[in-house]
Amino acid sequence: MASKKSLVIVESPAKANTINKYLGAEYVVKASLGHVKDLPKSKLGVDIENNFEPVYDIIPGKEKVVKELRTAAKSAQRIFLAADPDREGEAICQHLKEILDSNKGEVFRVLFNEITPKAIRAAIENPGRINQHIVDAQQARRILDRLVGYQISPLLWDKVRRGISAGRVQTVALRMIVERENEIKAFVPQEYWSIIAKLEGHEPPQFEARFAKIKGKAAEVKNQAEADHILAAAKNSEFLVESVVTKEKKRNPVPPFTTSKLQQDASRRLRFTVKKTMMLAQRLYEGIELGEEERIGLITYMRSDSTRVSNDALDMVRSYISDVYGGPYLPDKAVIYKSKKDAQDAHEAIRPTFVGRTPDDLKPYLSEDEFKLYRLIWTRFIASQMNPAVYDQTTVEIGAKDYLFRASGRVMKFDGFLKVYEESSDDDGKPLEPDDEQDLTLPPLRQGEKLRLIDMTPRQHFTEAQPRYTEASLVKALEEKGIGRPSTYATILTTIQDREYVTKDQGKFKPTELGAVVTEMLVKHFEDIFDVQYTARMEEELDEVEDGKMTWVEALDEFYKKFEKDLKRASKNMENLKSQELPTDEICDKCGSPMVIKWGQFGRFMACSAYPECKNTKEIASDETPKEGEASAESEPEPCENCGRPMTLKRGRFGQFLACTGYPECKTTRKLAAGTKTPKKPDVLLEEICPQCGKAKLAMKEGRFGEFIACSNYPKCKYIKPKTVGVACSKPGCGGELIERRSKRGKVFYGCSKYPNCDFVVWNKPVPEPCPECGAPFLLEKATKREGLIRYCNQESCSYKVPVEAQQVS
């Protein structure tokens, strides 16, 4: 009789494929595809009166996965639950244990920080048990978020508009963006001046010194009059070197990546969104096929707030530095970095699983973006264990009567860790220069030396408001304030954009009118719950639950006492924007009644107070929108394509547009690109002839939903070239192909090109890949909130489904 096999359950198929190759034939490796149980979508799912007891259901669509796991567990001697080593992973293991507990096989929890043969075997040989404290911490967070989301969101639907939501952490992040925007709007620039003296010593080169003090005291030059006074007095003075001080300075390497630091650096350097960074890191962690070699994980677990590195990894990287860069770059002993106080030190920092796999070695096997991210992680880890960079820094103080000027420069003596990696700055991804220093070389100067003044230049400056948040700076601020955890940042940033609470302007977050209104209402009526300090304290309490210092019920009870009071008060007192009408001084140009400001699905607008007798409405110009008749400051006036006279900005029933100033002789108009003040791109003629009229050429046009190709003889010929997706219609004998279409409401769907003779249609994007399970000719692709981007089979009898992240797609 054959011996029973052991069952190993991981989260993703990609991880299952990798681990399956490391374990022998006595193991079966299955994937749970993430969570298998969750709170129900249709109701709160939390018994508030009974110690917040949650009700968990099998997630819809996961029935087949659960059935397969139960079947595999029946014949298993031992069951190893190997979900990710974090709170979500621990909760998944707990739910799997509950589902499989009726089986005879003993259930173990295994943890590994990297997916390599050595790490997997060590985890299986030293199994543990599920950590109930970690499960409780995850459950507390899940219930907290459910209580806030399911009890505040209906209020917003009733008072503002349907479909929007509030989130315990997402709303605090939005609040930070809105408050930064308010600070920017309220900011008043302050004038100040700098004075730069260009000087020459007894040897070249010439150099610059900046005005610093008057009569030994630090001085601010606030206006031109003060600058001119200093300029006049100093110009007629002798410039004498008062002191020359040269010190050796060291610049220390930075620790290996934690999750948030990886998200920030990838955003600054690579222009990756936080979501994209985590998706790519997941692929590198779960395993990549390296040619003929076995599939292997290239980095350690990508959700970590620890800077700890294992002794084996330290030995490995120190050996590599010694062999490749030489002894001067290797410190006498390994560099140990302190993690922040609330870091989960069971994890390691994010690092390569084997430093000998250099980025260049792996380039043939990685997509371009995977390669960029791996290189970033690899170089940071190597640099973290190298010697500091060493500079000679020279500071020269120069007197001119009562005025003191200062010049500083530095010369690199040893590049140290900078040979491999240099940390980027907060804003532009350029190297971070400490204390505004630059690698400038000063001439040899002696104390008491007289200098020749070449030129003296006053420069006017104005203080600037703090910039809007980028993804990198928002992640940094969230981490510094203790809001959320790095593993949740991608979801937070995605949600506030999906809900249309913020947009991105040149890569920086700008709140929409909806985002600002929702924030104002929530902060006003839920002052405690959406307070930054209070939210940070809740994160600390969740950590205390994980450490066993507090029960999850205690944490929830403390939160709900405040929340319940706020909820009752808000239900009575929250403003109803839907019914609100704000009076204005404007008169309706159709009936003469006063106009009022109302709130609609797309924000504020102006409407006649005599509605419904008069249905006149007008768009409300924002502060940034030019008034009617004014040209946009962004560009020169647009010339009319028919008569050459300048176009001007007009406002009509459907918003702003460009109209010829030669009206009524010339009635040319042009629409503006959606959400901008710039005209739509002119049509671009193509060489292809329209297949419908056979006369005119096709043209690339810009429409409401982006670019499309249509006949240039519109409106006489209304042919629009369909967008194909490379998939044939699956109806027998049809012979058509699937093309992209749009419904009346603008929703994309895919239908047969032979419509109306063939009415085959699918609502998700077809992908020209046959189903590996049933052989269907194509798969469908869709994005889900829970599982991200997935591909699945369209056949009802087939339940094939796989995350796109698990596939090798670039």
Coordinates of C-alpha atoms in Angstrom, one line a residue, residues 85-87 113 131 134 137 258 301 303-308 339-349 485-486 539-540 542-547:
P85 CA 4.4 35.3 6.5
D86 CA 2.2 38.2 7.5
R87 CA -1.2 38.9 9.1
N113 CA 11.1 34.3 4.0
N131 CA -0.2 32.2 15.8
I134 CA -1.5 37.4 14.6
A137 CA -4.8 41.3 14.9
T258 CA 11.9 47.8 3.7
Y301 CA 9.4 38.4 1.0
R303 CA 6.2 42.9 2.7
S304 CA 8.7 43.7 5.5
D305 CA 9.3 46.7 7.8
S306 CA 12.5 45.1 9.2
T307 CA 16.1 45.9 8.2
R308 CA 17.4 42.7 9.7
S339 CA 14.8 48.5 12.8
K340 CA 12.1 50.9 13.9
K341 CA 10.5 50.1 17.2
D342 CA 7.3 48.5 15.8
A343 CA 9.0 46.5 13.1
Q344 CA 8.1 42.8 12.7
D345 CA 11.7 41.5 13.1
A346 CA 10.7 37.9 12.3
H347 CA 11.0 39.0 8.7
E348 CA 14.2 40.0 7.0
A349 CA 14.8 43.1 4.9
R485 CA 1.1 49.6 7.1
P486 CA 3.4 49.4 4.1
E539 CA -2.4 50.8 14.4
E540 CA -0.4 50.6 17.6
L542 CA -3.4 46.3 16.5
D543 CA 0.3 45.7 17.1
E544 CA -0.4 45.2 20.8
V545 CA -3.1 42.6 19.8
E546 CA -0.4 40.8 17.7
D547 CA 2.0 40.9 20.6

